[in-house]
Tab-separated table of C-alpha atoms and ligand atoms in Angstrom:
chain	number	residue	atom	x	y	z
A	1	UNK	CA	-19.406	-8.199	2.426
A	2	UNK	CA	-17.412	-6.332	-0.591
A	3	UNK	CA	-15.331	-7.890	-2.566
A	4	UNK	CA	-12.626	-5.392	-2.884
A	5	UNK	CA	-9.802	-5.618	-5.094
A	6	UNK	CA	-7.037	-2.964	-5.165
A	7	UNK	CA	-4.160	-4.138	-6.527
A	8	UNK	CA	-3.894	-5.683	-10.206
A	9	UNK	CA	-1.583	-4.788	-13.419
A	10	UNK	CA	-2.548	-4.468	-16.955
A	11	UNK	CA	-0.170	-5.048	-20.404
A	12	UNK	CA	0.555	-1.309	-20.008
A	13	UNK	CA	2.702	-2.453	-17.413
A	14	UNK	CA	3.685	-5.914	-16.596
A	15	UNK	CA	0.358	-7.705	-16.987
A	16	UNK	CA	-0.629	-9.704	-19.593
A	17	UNK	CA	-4.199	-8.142	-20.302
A	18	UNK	CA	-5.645	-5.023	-21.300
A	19	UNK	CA	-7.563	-2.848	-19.035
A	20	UNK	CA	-10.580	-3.304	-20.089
A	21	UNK	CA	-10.021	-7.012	-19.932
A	22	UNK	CA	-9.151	-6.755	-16.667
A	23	UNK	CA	-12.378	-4.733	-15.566
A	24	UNK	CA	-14.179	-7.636	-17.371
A	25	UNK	CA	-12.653	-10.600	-15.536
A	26	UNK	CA	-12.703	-8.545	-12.007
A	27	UNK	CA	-16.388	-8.306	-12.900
A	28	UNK	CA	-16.840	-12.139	-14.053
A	29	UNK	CA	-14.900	-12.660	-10.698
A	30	UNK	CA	-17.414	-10.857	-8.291
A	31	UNK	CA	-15.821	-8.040	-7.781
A	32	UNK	CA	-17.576	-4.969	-6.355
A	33	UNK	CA	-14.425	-2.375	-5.641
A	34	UNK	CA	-11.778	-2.275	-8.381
A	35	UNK	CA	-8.433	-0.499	-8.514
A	36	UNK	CA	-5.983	-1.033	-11.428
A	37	UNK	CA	-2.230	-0.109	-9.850
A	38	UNK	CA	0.413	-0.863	-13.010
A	39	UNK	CA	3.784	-0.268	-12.035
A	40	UNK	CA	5.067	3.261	-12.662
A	41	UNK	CA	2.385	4.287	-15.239
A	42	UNK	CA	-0.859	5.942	-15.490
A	43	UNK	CA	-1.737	5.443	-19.021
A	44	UNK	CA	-4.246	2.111	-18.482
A	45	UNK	CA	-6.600	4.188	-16.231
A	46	UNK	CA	-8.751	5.816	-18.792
A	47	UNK	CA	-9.686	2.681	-20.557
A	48	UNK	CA	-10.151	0.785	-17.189
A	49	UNK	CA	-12.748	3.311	-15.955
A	50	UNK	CA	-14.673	3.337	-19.297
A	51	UNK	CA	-14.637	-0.322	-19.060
A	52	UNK	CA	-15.493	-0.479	-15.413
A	53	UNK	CA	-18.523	2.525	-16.131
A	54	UNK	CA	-19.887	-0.037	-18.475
A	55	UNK	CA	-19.992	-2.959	-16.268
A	56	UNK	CA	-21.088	-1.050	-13.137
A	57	UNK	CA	-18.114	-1.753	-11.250
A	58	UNK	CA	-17.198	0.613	-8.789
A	59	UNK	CA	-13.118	1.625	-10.007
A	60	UNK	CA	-10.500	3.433	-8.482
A	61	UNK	CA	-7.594	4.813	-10.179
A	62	UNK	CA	-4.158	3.546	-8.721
A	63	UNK	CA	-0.672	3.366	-9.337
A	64	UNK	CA	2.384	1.127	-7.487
A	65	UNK	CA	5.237	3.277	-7.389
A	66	UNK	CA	8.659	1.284	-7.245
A	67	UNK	CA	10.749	3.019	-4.603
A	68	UNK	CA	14.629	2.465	-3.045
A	69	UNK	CA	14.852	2.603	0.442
A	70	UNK	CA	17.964	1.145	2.448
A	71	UNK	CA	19.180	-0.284	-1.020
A	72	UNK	CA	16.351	-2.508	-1.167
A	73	UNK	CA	13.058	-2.189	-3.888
A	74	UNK	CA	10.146	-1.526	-2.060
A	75	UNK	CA	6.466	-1.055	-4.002
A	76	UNK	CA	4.207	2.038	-2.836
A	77	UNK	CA	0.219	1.775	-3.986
A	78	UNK	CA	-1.479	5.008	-4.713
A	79	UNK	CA	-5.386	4.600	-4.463
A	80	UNK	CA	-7.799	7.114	-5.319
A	81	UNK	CA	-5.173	9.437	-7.453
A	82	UNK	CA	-5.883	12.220	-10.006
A	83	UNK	CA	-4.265	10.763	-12.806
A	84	UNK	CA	-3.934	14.204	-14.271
A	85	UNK	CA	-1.840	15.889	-11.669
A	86	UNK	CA	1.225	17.126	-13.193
A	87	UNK	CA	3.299	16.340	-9.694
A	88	UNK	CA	2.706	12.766	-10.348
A	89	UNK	CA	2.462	12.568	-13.784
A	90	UNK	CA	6.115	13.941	-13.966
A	91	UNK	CA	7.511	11.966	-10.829
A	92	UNK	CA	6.633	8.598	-12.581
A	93	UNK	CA	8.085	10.015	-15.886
A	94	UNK	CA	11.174	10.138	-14.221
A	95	UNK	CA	11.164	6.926	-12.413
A	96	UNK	CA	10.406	5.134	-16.062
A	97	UNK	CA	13.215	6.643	-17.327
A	98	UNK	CA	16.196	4.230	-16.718
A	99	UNK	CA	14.021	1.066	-17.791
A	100	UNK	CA	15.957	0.478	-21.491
A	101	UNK	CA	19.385	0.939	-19.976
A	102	UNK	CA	18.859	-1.446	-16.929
A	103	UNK	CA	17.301	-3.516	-19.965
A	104	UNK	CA	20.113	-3.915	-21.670
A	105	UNK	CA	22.717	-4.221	-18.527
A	106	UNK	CA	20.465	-7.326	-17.835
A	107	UNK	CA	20.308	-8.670	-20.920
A	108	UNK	CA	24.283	-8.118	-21.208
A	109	UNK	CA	24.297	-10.434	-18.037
A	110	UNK	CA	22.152	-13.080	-19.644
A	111	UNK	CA	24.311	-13.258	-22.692
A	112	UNK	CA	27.104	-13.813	-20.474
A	113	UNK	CA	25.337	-16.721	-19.444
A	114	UNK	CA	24.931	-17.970	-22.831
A	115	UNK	CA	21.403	-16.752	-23.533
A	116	UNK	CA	21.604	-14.291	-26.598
A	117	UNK	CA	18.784	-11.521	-27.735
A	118	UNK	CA	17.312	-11.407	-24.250
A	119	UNK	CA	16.704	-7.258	-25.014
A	120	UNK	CA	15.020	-7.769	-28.116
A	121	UNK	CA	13.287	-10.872	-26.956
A	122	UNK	CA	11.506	-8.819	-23.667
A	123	UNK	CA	10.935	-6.041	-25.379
A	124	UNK	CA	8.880	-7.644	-27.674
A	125	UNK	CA	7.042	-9.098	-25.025
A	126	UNK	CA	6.233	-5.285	-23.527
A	127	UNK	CA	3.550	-4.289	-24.761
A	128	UNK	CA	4.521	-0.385	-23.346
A	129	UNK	CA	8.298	-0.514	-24.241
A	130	UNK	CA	8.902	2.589	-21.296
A	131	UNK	CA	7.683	-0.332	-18.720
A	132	UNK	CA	10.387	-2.729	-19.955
A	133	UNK	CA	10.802	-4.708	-16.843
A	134	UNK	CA	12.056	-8.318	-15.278
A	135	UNK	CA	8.615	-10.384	-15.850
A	136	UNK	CA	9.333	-9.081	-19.640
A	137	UNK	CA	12.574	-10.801	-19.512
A	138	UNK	CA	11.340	-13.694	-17.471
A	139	UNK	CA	8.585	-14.223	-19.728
A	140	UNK	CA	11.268	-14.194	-22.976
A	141	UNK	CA	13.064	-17.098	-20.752
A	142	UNK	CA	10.515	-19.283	-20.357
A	143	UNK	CA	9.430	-18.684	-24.350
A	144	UNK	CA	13.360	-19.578	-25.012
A	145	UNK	CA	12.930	-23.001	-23.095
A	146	UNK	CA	15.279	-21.866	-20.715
A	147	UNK	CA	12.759	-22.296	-17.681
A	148	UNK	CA	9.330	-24.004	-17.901
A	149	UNK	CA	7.622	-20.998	-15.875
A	150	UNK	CA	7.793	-17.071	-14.767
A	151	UNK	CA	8.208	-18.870	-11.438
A	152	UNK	CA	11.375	-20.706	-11.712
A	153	UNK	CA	12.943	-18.071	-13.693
A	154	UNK	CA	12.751	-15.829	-10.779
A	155	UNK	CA	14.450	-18.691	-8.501
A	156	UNK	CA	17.649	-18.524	-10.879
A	157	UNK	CA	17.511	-15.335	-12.470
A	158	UNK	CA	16.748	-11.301	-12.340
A	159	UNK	CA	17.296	-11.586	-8.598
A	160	UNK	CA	19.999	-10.537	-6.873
A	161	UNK	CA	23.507	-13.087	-6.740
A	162	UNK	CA	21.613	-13.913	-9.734
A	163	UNK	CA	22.677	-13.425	-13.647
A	164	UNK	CA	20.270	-10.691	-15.080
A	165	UNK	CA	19.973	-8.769	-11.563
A	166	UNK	CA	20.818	-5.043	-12.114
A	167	UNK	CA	20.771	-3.216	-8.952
A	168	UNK	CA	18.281	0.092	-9.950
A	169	UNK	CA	17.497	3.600	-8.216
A	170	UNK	CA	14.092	4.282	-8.122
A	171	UNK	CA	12.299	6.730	-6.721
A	172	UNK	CA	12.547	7.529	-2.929
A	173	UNK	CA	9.953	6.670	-0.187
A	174	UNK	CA	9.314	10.789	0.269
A	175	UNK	CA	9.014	11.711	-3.709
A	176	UNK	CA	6.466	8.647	-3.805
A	177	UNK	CA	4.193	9.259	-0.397
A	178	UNK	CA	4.307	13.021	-1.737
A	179	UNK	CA	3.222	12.456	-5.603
A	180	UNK	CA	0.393	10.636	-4.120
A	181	UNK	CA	-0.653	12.797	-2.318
A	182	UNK	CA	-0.844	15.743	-4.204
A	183	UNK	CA	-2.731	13.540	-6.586
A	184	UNK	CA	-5.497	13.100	-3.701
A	185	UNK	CA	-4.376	9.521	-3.202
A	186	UNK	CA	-4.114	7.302	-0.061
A	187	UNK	CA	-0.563	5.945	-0.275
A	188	UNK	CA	-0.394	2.143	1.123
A	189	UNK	CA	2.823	0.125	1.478
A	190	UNK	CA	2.604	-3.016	-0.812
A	191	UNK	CA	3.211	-6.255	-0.068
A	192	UNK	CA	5.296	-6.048	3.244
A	193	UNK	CA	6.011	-9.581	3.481
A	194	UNK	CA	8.231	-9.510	0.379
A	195	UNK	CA	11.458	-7.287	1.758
A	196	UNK	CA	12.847	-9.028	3.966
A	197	UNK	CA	12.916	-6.305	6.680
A	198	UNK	CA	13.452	-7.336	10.115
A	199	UNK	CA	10.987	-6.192	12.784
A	200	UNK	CA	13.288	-3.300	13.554
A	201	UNK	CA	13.816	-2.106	9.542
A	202	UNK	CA	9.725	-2.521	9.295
A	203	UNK	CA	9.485	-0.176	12.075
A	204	UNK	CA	11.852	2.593	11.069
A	205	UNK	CA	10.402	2.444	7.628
A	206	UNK	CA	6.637	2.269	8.115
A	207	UNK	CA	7.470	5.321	11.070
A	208	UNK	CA	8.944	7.093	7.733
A	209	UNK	CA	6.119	6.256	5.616
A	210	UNK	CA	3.316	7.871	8.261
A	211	UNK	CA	5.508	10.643	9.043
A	212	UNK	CA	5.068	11.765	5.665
A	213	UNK	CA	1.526	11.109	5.367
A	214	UNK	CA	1.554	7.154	4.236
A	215	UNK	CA	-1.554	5.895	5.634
A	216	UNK	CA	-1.730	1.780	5.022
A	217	UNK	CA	-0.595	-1.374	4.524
A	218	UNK	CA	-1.555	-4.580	1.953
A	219	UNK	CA	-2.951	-7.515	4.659
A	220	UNK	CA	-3.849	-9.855	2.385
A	221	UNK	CA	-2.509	-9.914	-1.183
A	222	UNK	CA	-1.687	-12.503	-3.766
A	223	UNK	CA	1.922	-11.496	-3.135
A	224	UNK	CA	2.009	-13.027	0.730
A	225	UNK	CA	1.978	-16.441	1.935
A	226	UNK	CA	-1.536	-16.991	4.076
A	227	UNK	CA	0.343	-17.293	7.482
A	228	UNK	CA	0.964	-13.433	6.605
A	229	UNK	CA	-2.072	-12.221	6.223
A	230	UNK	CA	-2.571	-12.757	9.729
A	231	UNK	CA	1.256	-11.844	10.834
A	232	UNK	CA	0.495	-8.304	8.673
A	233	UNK	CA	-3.107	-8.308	10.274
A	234	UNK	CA	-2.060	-8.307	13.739
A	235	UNK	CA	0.733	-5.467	12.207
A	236	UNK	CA	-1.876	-3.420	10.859
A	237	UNK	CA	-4.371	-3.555	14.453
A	238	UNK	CA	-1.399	-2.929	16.745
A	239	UNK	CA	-0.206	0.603	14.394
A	240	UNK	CA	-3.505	1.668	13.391
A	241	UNK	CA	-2.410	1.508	9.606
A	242	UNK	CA	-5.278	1.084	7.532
A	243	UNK	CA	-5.532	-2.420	5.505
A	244	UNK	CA	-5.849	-2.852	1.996
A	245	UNK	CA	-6.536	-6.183	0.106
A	246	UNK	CA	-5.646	-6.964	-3.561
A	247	UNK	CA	-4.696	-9.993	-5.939
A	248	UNK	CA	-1.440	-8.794	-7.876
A	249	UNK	CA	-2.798	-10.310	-10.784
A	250	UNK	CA	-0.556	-10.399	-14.042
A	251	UNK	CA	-2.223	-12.801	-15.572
A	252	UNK	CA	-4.040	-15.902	-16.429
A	253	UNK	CA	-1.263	-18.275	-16.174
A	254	UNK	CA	0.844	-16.795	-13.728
A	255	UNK	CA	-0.685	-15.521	-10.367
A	256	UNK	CA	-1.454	-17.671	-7.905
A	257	UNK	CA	-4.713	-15.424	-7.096
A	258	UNK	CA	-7.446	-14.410	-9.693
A	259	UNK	CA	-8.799	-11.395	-9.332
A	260	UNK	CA	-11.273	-11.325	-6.506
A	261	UNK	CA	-10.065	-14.165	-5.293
A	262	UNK	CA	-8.438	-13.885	-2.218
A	263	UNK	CA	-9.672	-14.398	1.521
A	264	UNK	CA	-11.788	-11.286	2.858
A	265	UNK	CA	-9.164	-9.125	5.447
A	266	UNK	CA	-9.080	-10.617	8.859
A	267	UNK	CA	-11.388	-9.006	11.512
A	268	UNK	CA	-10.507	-5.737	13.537
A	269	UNK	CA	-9.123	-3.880	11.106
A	270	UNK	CA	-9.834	-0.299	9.063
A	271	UNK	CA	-10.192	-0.864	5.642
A	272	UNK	CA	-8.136	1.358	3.940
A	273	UNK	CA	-11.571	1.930	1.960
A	274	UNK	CA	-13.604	2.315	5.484
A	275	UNK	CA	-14.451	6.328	4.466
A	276	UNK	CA	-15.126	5.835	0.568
A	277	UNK	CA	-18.304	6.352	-0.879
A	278	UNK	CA	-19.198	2.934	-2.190
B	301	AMP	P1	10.898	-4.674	-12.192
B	301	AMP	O1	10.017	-3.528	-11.749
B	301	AMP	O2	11.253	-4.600	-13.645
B	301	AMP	O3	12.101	-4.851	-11.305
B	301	AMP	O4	10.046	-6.003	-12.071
B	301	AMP	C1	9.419	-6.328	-10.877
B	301	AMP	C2	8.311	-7.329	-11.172
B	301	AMP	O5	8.861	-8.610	-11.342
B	301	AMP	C3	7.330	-7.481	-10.033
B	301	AMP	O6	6.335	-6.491	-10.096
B	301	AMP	C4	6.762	-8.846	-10.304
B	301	AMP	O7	5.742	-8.751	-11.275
B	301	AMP	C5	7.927	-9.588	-10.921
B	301	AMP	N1	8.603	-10.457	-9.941
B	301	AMP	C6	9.594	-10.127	-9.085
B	301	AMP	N2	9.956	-11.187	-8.341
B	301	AMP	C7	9.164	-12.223	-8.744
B	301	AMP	C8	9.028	-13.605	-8.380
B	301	AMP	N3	9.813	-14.150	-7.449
B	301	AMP	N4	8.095	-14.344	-9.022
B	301	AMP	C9	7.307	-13.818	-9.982
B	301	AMP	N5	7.382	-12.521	-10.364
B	301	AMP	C10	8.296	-11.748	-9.761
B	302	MN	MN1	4.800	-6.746	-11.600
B	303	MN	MN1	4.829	-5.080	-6.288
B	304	MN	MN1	2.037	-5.365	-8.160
C-alpha cells in the first residue's frame, strides 16, 4: 500500500523546516506520495519538487487556503495546483495581506497582558514575514518562558476568549474552491474535526463546498483525534467525498505525527488520489 502524505508545512509558512528538508524527511519516513500545502503561499513549491525529483519521490504541489465561513476559520487544501496561475497566485496575495496588522493587534493584546515585544519577537521567528501567523507568536511565548510548549500556549492564548485572539477575514469558501480550481487542483476540506460544526453546520457547509466543485475531505490527519478518523471515514463513505490523508507536520518538536506516519485511511473509501498517475 502507498504511503501517501498530503498535507505538511514548510518555514515558508508556519513550519519549522525548509522544503527540501521536508522532501528529505518524508523520504527517510517512507513516503511514496508527497504534497507540501503551506498556509496561504506558493513560494516553497519549487524547491520541494527539485528536492522531491532528486529523491524520487512522487510530489504534488498544494496549498491550504485559510477561509471564513459562518465567522468561524476553516482550512481548504488545494492538491495538484498550477502554482503559476495568476487566479490563484493573486487570490492568496490578497488573503496574506492583513497578516502584519492582525500581528500587531495581537501582540497589542499580549502586552496588555504583561508580555512586551511579542511583534518583534514572532516576527523574528517567521522565516517569510508575509506568513506572520499565531504558531509565530506561540513559538516567541514559549522562547519567553511564558509556556513550556506550542501546545499549552494555544490552551491560554491566540484562541478565542483568549488574550492574543484577533478575530480575521479571510478568504471565502467560493474565492478558495474557485482559485483551486482554475489552478487544476482538487480542493479538499481540511481537518473537519477541528470546527466545531454540528452535524447540521457540517452539512450545509460541505453541500456548499461540492456545489461549487469541492471534491474531498481529510480522514485521517495529524490534526484529528483517532476516534475521528473513523467518525470522518464513515462521513466520507456515506457522501461520496473523496478522502485524503496527511500529517500536518510543522515540525520536529511539535506535531504529534511525523511525516508518513499516520494510520493508512480506513477501508471503503475513494482516495482523493484514486485517478492520479502514480
Ligand atoms: P493563523 O493562520 O495565523 O491563524 O495560525 C493558524 C495556525 O496555528 C494553524 O495552522 C496551526 O499551525 C496553529 N494552531 C492553531 N491552533 C493550534 C493548537 N491548538 N495547537 C497547536 N497549533 C495550533
Ligand atoms: Mn499551521
Ligand atoms: Mn489547518
Ligand atoms: Mn495545516
Amino acid at each position: 500500500m502507498l504511503n501517501v502524505d498530503l498535507h505538511c508545512h514548510s518555514n515558508v509558512s508556519d513550519g519549522v523546516l525548509s522544503p527540501a528538508a521536508l522532501a528529505a524527511r518524508a523520504k527517510a519516513n517512507g513516503v511514496d506520495v508527497w504534497a507540501l500545502t503551506d498556509h496561504d503561499e506558493l513560494d516553497g513549491l519549487s524547491q520541494a519538487r527539485e528536492a522531491a525529483a532528486e529523491l524520487d519521490l512522487h510530489f504534488v504541489a498544494g496549498v491550504e487556503i485559510s477561509i471564513t465561513w459562518a465567522n468561524k476559520t476553516i482550512h481548504i487544501v488545494g492538491l495538484g495546483i498550477d502554482e503559476n496561475n495568476p487566479d490563484l497566485r493573486e487570490g492568496l496575495m490578497s488573503v496574506r495581506g492583513g497578516r502584519e496588522s492582525r500581528g500587531r493587534d495581537i501582540a497589542a493584546q499580549l502586552e496588555a497582558v504583561g508580555i512586551p515585544g511579542a511583534f518583534e519577537g514572532a516576527l523574528k521567528l517567521a522565516d517569510n514575514p508575509e506568513l506572520l501567523g499565531r504558531t509565530h507568536f506561540a513559538r516567541y511565548l514559549v522562547e519567553a518562558g511564558v509556556r513550556p510548549t506550542v501546545t499549552e500556549v494555544f490552551k491560554s492564548f491566540l484562541v478565542e476568549g483568549k488574550p492574543g485572539f484577533v478575530p480575521h477575514r479571510w478568504a471565502t469558501l467560493e474565492q478558495s474552491v474557485r482559485w483551486i480550481r482554475s489552478a487544476g487542483g482538487r480542493a479538499v476540506i481540511a481537518h473537519p474535526g477541528r470546527y466545531g460544526f454540528d452535524d447540521l453546520q457540517l452539512n450545509v457547509f460541505v453541500e456548499q463546498f461540492r456545489a461549487l466543485g469541492g471534491e474531498g475531505i481529510e480522514v485521517v490527519t495529524g490534526s484529528h483525534h483517532p476516534a475521528q478518523y473513523d467518525e470522518y471515514a464513515a462521513y466520507a463513505r456515506k457522501t461520496g467525498l473523496l478522502a485524503s490523508r496527511g500529517s500536518d507536520f510543522h515540525g520536529p518538536t511539535e506535531s504529534r505525527f511525523d511525516l508518513g506516519s499516520l494510520p493508512p485511511l480506513p477501508p471503503g473509501l475513494t482516495p482523493v488520489w484514486h485517478d492520479w498517475a502514480l
